[in-house]
GROMACS .gro file of C-alpha atoms in nm:
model
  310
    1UNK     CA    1  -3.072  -3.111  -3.066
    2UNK     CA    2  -2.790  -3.290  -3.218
    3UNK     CA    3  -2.578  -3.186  -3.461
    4UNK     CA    4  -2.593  -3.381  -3.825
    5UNK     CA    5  -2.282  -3.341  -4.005
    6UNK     CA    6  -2.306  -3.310  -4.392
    7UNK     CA    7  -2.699  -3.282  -4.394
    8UNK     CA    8  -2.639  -3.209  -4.788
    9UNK     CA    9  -2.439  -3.540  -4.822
   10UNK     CA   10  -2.707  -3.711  -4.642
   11UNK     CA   11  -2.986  -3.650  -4.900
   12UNK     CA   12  -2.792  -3.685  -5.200
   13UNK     CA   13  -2.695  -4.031  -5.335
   14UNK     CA   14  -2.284  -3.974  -5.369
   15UNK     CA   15  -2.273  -4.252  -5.655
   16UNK     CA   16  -2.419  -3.931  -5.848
   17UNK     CA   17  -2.105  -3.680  -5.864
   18UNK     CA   18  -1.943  -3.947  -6.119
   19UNK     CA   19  -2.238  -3.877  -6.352
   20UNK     CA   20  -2.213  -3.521  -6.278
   21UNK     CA   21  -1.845  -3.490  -6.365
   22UNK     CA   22  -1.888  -3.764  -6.670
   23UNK     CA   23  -2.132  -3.537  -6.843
   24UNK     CA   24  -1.964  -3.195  -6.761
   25UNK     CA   25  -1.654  -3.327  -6.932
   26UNK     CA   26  -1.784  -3.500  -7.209
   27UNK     CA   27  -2.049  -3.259  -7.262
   28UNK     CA   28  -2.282  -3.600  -7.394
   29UNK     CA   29  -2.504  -3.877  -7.210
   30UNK     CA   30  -2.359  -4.142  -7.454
   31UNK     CA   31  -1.991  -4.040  -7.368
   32UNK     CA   32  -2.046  -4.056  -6.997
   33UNK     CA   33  -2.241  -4.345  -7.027
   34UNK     CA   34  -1.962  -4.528  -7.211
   35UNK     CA   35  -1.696  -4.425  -6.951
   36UNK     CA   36  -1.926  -4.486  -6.663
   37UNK     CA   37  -2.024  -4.824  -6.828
   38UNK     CA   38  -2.389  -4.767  -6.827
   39UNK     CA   39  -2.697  -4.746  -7.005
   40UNK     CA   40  -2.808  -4.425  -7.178
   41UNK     CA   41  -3.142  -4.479  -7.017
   42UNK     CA   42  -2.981  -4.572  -6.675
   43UNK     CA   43  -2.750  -4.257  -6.711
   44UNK     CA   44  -3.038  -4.018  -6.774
   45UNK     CA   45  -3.230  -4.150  -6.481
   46UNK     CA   46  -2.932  -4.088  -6.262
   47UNK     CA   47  -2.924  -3.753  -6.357
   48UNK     CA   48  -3.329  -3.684  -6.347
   49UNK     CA   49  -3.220  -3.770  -5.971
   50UNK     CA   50  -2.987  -3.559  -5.953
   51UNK     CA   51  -3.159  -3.263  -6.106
   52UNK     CA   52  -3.407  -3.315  -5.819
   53UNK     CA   53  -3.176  -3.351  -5.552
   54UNK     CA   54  -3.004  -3.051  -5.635
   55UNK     CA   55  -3.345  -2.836  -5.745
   56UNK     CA   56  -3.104  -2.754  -6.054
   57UNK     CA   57  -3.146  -2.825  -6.405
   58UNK     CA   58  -2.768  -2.895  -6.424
   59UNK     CA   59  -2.754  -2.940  -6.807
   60UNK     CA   60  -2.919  -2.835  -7.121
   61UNK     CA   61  -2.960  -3.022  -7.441
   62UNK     CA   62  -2.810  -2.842  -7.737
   63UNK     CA   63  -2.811  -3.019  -8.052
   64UNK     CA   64  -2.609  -3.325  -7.949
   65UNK     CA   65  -2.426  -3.117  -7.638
   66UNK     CA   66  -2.544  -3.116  -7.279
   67UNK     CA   67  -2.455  -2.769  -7.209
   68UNK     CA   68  -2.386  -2.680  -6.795
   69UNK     CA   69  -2.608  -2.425  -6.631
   70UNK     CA   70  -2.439  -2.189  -6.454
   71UNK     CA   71  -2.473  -2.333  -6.124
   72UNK     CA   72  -2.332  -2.670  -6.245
   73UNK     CA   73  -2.003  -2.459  -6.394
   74UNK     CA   74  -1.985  -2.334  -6.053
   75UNK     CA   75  -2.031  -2.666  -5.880
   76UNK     CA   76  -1.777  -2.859  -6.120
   77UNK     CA   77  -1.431  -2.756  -6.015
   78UNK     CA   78  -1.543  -2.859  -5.626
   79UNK     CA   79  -1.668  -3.159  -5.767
   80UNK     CA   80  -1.400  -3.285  -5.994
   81UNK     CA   81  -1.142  -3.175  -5.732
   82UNK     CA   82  -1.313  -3.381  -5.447
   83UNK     CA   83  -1.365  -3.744  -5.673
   84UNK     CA   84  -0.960  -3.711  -5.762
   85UNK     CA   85  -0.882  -3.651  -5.396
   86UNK     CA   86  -1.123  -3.932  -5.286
   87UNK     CA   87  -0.972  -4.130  -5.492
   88UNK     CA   88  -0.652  -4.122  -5.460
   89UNK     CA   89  -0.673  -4.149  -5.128
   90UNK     CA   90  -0.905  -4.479  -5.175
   91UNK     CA   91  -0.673  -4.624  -5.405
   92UNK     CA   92  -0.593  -4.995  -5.237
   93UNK     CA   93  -0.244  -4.983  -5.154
   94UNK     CA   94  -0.039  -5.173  -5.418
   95UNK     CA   95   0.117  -5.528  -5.231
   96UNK     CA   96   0.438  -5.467  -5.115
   97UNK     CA   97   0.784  -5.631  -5.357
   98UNK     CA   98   1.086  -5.631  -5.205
   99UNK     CA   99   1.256  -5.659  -5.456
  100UNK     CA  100   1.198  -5.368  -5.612
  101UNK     CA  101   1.138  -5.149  -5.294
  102UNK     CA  102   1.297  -4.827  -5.257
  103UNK     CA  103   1.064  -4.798  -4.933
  104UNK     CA  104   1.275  -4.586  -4.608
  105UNK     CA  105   1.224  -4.797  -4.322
  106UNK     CA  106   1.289  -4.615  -3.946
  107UNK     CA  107   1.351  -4.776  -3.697
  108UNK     CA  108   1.404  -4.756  -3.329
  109UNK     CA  109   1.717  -4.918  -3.196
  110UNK     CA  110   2.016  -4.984  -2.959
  111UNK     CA  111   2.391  -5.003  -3.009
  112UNK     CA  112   2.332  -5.401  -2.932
  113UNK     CA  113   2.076  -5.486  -3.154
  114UNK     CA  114   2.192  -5.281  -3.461
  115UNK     CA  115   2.528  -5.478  -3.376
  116UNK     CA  116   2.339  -5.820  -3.383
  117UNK     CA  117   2.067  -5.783  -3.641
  118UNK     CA  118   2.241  -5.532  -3.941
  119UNK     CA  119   2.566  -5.691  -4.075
  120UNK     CA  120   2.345  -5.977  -4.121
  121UNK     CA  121   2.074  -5.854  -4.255
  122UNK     CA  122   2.233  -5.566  -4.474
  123UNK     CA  123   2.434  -5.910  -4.603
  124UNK     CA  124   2.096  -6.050  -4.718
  125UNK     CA  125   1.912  -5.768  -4.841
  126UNK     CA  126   2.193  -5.657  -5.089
  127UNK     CA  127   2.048  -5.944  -5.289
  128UNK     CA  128   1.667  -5.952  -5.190
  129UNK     CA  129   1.557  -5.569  -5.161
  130UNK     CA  130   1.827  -5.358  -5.230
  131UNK     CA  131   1.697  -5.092  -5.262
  132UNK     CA  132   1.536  -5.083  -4.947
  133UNK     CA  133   1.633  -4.808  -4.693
  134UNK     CA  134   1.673  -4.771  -4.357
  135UNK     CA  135   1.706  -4.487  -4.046
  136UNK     CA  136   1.811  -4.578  -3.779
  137UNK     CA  137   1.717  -4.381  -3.451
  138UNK     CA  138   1.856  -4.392  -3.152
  139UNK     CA  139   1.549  -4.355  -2.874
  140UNK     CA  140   1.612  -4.203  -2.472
  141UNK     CA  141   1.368  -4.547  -2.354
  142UNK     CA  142   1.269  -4.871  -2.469
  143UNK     CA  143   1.075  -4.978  -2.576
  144UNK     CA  144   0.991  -4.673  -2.833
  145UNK     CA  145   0.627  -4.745  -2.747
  146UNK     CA  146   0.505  -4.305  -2.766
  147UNK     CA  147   0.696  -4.289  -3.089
  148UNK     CA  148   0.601  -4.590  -3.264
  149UNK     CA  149   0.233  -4.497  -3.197
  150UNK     CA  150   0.268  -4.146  -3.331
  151UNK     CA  151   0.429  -4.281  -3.645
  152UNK     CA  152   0.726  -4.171  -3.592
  153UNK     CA  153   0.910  -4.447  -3.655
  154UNK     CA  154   0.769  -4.793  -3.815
  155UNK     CA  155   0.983  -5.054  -3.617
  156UNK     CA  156   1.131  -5.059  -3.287
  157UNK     CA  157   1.357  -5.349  -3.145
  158UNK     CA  158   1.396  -5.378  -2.759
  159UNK     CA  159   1.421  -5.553  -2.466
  160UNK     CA  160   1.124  -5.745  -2.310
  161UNK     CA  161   1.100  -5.774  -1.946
  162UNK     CA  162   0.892  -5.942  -1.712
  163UNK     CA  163   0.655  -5.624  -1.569
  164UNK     CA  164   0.621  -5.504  -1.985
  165UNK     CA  165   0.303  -5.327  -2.043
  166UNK     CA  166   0.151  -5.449  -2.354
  167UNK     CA  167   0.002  -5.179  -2.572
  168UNK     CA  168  -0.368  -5.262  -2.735
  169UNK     CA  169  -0.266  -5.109  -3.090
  170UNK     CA  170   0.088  -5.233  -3.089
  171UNK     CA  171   0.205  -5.585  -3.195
  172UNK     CA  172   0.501  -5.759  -3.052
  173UNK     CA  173   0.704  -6.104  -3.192
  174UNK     CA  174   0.998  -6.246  -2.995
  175UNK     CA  175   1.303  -6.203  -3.235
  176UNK     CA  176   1.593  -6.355  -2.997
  177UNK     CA  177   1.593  -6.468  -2.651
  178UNK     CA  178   1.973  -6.508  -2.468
  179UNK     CA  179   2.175  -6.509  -2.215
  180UNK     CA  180   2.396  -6.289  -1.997
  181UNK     CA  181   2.755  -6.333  -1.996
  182UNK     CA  182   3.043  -6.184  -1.841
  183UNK     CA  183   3.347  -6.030  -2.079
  184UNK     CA  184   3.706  -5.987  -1.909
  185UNK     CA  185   4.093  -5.920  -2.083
  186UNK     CA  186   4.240  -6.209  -2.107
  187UNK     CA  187   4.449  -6.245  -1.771
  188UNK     CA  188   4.201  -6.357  -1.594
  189UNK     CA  189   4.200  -6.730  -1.576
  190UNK     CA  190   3.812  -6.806  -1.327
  191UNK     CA  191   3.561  -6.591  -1.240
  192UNK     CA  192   3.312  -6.691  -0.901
  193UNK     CA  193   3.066  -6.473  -0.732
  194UNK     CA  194   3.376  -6.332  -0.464
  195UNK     CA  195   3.548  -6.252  -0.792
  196UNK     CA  196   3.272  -6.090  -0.932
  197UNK     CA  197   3.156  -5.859  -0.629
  198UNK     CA  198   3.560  -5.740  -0.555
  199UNK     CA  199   3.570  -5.681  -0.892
  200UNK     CA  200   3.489  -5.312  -1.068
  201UNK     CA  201   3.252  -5.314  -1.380
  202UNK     CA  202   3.186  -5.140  -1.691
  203UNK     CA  203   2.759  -5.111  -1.751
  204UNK     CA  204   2.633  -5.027  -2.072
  205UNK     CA  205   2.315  -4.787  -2.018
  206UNK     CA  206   2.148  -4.743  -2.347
  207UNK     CA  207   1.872  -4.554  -2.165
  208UNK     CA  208   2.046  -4.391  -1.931
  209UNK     CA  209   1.865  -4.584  -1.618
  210UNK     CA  210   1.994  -4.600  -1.284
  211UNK     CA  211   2.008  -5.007  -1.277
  212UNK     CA  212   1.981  -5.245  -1.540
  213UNK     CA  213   1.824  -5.645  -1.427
  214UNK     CA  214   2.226  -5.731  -1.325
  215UNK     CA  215   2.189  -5.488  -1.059
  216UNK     CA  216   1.834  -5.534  -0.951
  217UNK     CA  217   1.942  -5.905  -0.948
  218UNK     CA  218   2.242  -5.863  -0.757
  219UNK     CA  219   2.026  -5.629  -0.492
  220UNK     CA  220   1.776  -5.936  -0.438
  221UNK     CA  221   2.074  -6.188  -0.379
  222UNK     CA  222   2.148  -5.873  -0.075
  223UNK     CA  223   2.494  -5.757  -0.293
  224UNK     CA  224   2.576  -5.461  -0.455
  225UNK     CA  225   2.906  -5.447  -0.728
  226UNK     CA  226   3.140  -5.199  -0.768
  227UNK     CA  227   3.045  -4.936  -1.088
  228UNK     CA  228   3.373  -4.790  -1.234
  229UNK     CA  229   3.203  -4.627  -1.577
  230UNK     CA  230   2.878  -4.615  -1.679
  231UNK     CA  231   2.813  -4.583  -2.087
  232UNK     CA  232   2.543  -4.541  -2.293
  233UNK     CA  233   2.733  -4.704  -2.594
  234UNK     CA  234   2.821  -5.026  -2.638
  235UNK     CA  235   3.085  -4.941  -2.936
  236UNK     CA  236   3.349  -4.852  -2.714
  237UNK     CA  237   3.268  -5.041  -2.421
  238UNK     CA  238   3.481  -5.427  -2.524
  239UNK     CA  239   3.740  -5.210  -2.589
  240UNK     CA  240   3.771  -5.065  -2.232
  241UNK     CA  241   3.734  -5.427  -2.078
  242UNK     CA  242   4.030  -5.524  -2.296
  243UNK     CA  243   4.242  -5.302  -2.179
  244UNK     CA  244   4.168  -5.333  -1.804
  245UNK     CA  245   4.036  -5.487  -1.483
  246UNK     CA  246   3.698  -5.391  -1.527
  247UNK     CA  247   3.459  -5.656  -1.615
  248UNK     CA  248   3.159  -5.623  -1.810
  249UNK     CA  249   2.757  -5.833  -1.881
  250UNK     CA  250   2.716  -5.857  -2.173
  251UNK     CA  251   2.465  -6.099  -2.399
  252UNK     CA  252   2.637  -6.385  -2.527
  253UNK     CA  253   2.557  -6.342  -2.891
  254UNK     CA  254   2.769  -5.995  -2.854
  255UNK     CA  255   3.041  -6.129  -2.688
  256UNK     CA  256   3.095  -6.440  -2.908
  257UNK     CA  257   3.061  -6.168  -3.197
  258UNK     CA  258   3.321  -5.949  -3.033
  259UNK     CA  259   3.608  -6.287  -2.899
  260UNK     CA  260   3.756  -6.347  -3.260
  261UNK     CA  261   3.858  -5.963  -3.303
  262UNK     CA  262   3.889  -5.877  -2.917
  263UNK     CA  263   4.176  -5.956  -2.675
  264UNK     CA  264   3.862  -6.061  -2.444
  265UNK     CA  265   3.783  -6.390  -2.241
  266UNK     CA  266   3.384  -6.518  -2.178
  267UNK     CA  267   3.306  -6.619  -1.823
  268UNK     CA  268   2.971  -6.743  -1.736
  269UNK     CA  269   2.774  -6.498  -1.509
  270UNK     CA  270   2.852  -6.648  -1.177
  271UNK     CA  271   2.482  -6.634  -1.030
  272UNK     CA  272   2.171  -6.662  -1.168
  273UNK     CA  273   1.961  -6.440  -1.391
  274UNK     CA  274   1.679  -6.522  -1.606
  275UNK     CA  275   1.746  -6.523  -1.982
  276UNK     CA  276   1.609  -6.190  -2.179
  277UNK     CA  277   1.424  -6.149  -2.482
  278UNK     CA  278   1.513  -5.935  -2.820
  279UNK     CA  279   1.103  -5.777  -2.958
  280UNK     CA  280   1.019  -5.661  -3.248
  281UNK     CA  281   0.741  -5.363  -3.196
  282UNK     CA  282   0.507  -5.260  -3.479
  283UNK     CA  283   0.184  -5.009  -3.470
  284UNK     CA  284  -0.146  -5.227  -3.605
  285UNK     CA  285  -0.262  -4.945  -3.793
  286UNK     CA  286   0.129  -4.876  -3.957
  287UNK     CA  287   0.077  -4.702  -4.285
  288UNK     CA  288   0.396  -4.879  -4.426
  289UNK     CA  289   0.218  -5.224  -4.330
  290UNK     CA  290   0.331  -5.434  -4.578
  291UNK     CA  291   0.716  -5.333  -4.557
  292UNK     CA  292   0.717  -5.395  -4.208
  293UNK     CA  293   0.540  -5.766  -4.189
  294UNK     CA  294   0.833  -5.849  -4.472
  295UNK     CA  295   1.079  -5.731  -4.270
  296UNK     CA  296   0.963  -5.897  -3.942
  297UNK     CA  297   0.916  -6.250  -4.155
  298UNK     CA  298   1.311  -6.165  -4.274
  299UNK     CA  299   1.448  -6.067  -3.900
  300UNK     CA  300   1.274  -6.402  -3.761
  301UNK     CA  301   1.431  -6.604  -4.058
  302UNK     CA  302   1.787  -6.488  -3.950
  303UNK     CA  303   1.702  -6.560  -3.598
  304UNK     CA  304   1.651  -6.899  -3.640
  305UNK     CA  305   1.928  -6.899  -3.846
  306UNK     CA  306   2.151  -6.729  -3.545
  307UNK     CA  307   1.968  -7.003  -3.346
  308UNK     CA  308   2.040  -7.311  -3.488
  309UNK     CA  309   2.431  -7.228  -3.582
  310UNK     CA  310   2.491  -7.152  -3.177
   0.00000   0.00000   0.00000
């Protein structure tokens, strides 16, 4: 046979508990039936129900008191502790003001796109939410797909490529899409593909892979490049290209960050490679919902602000 779960739920009309619990702390029909916005008469119906349900008299009338049995003294802890639990877990979650947030925010990122999205956006949240916080977590693969549906963190921003496997319960927008670039000291006066290839190279590895889309690129074309460091930051990585041969891809909103402060030169890459695209990853069922869909409407606000001063 199969198994009911709660048959003693199933039989007993849950709407009347808040009667039970108005009456057993009021001690009076009228005081329950004020609270409870009812009728006397509709009250004292409820409870003949309920008296029947249970097979339990419940209360007795004593002069103007409705005095608990003792099996409704028992029941009334269980029952009082159960309605506050219910509903405070029930409560509808209260809309979301930036303003005056002091919400913690983690999120899932790389040296490259805390480097692009933060100054900026630390700049306009001092005045819109600040009191809004944020953790930022460095993740061994992108995008943080396991974590962000365990909860673990509430945002992730990555890298989309082509052969991306779309999760069912995650939601993706397109933040910033760019190009590849090539970053050099400043001797160097032209850059072609011979250039290029007899050239060593710095590669940033965020995830620690084996070959990034440059590579995989360069291995389609039949060519391979010479690999003089491999790095997982990106902090110290302009600085190493400044100070020697080694050249370096890089997206061009980075490097055009980086030329003012940076003895550095831009070159463009000298083959082809298709243009890559900046995600923002949430969970569908994220229980800080409303801070994140701000956020994402804030992030895609500075992008086409990025955008349209390029």
């Amino acid at each position: 046979m199969m198994n009911i779960m709660h048959p003693a739920l199933r039989r007993l009309d849950l709407n009347l508990l808040l009667i039970f619990d108005a009456i057993y702390r009021h001690r009076s029909v009228r005081l329950a039936a004020d609270e409870l916005a009812m009728s006397t008469s509709a009250l004292s119906h409820a409870l003949s129900r309920l008296r029947i349900t249970i097979n339990d008299p419940l209360f007795y009338r004593e002069g103007h008191r409705m005095c608990p049995s003792v099996y409704a003294t028992q029941l009334a802890p269980s029952i009082a502790s159960a309605l506050n639990s219910l509903n405070q877990e029930l409560t509808p979650q209260p809309k979301f003001e930036a303003s005056g947030s002091k919400e913690c925010l983690q999120i899932a990122i790389t040296d490259f796109t805390a480097f692009c999205i933060f100054p900026a956006l630390m700049h306009k949240l001092q005045h819109e939410a600040p009191g809004l916080r944020f953790e930022l977590i460095y993740l061994p693969h992108s995008p943080a797909l396991t974590e962000l549906l365990a909860g673990e963190v509430d945002l992730a921003l990555g890298f989309s490529t082509s052969d991306e496997i779309r999760h069912p319960e995650l939601e993706e927008i397109s933040w910033f899409e760019d190009e590849y670039v090539v970053i050099s000291n400043i001797s160097r006066t032209h850059l072609t593909l011979e250039d290029y290839l007899a050239a060593r190279h710095l590669v940033v590895t965020p995830w620690n892979e084996k070959r990034g889309v440059v590579d995989l690129r360069l291995e389609q074309m039949g060519y391979t490049r010479q690999i003089a460091i491999k790095t997982p930051s990106m902090l110290s990585a302009p600085f190493i290209v400044a100070e020697s041969d080694l050249l370096m891809a890089i997206p061009r909103f980075a490097a055009e960050k980086l030329l003012p402060a940076m003895n550095i030169k831009i070159f463009t890459l000298p083959f082809g490679i298709p243009s890559f695209q900046v995600k923002i990853y949430t969970h569908k069922r994220s229980g800080k919902r409303g801070a994140t869909h701000w956020l994402k409407a804030v992030l895609q606000r500075l992008a086409e602000e990025a955008n349209s001063g390029r």
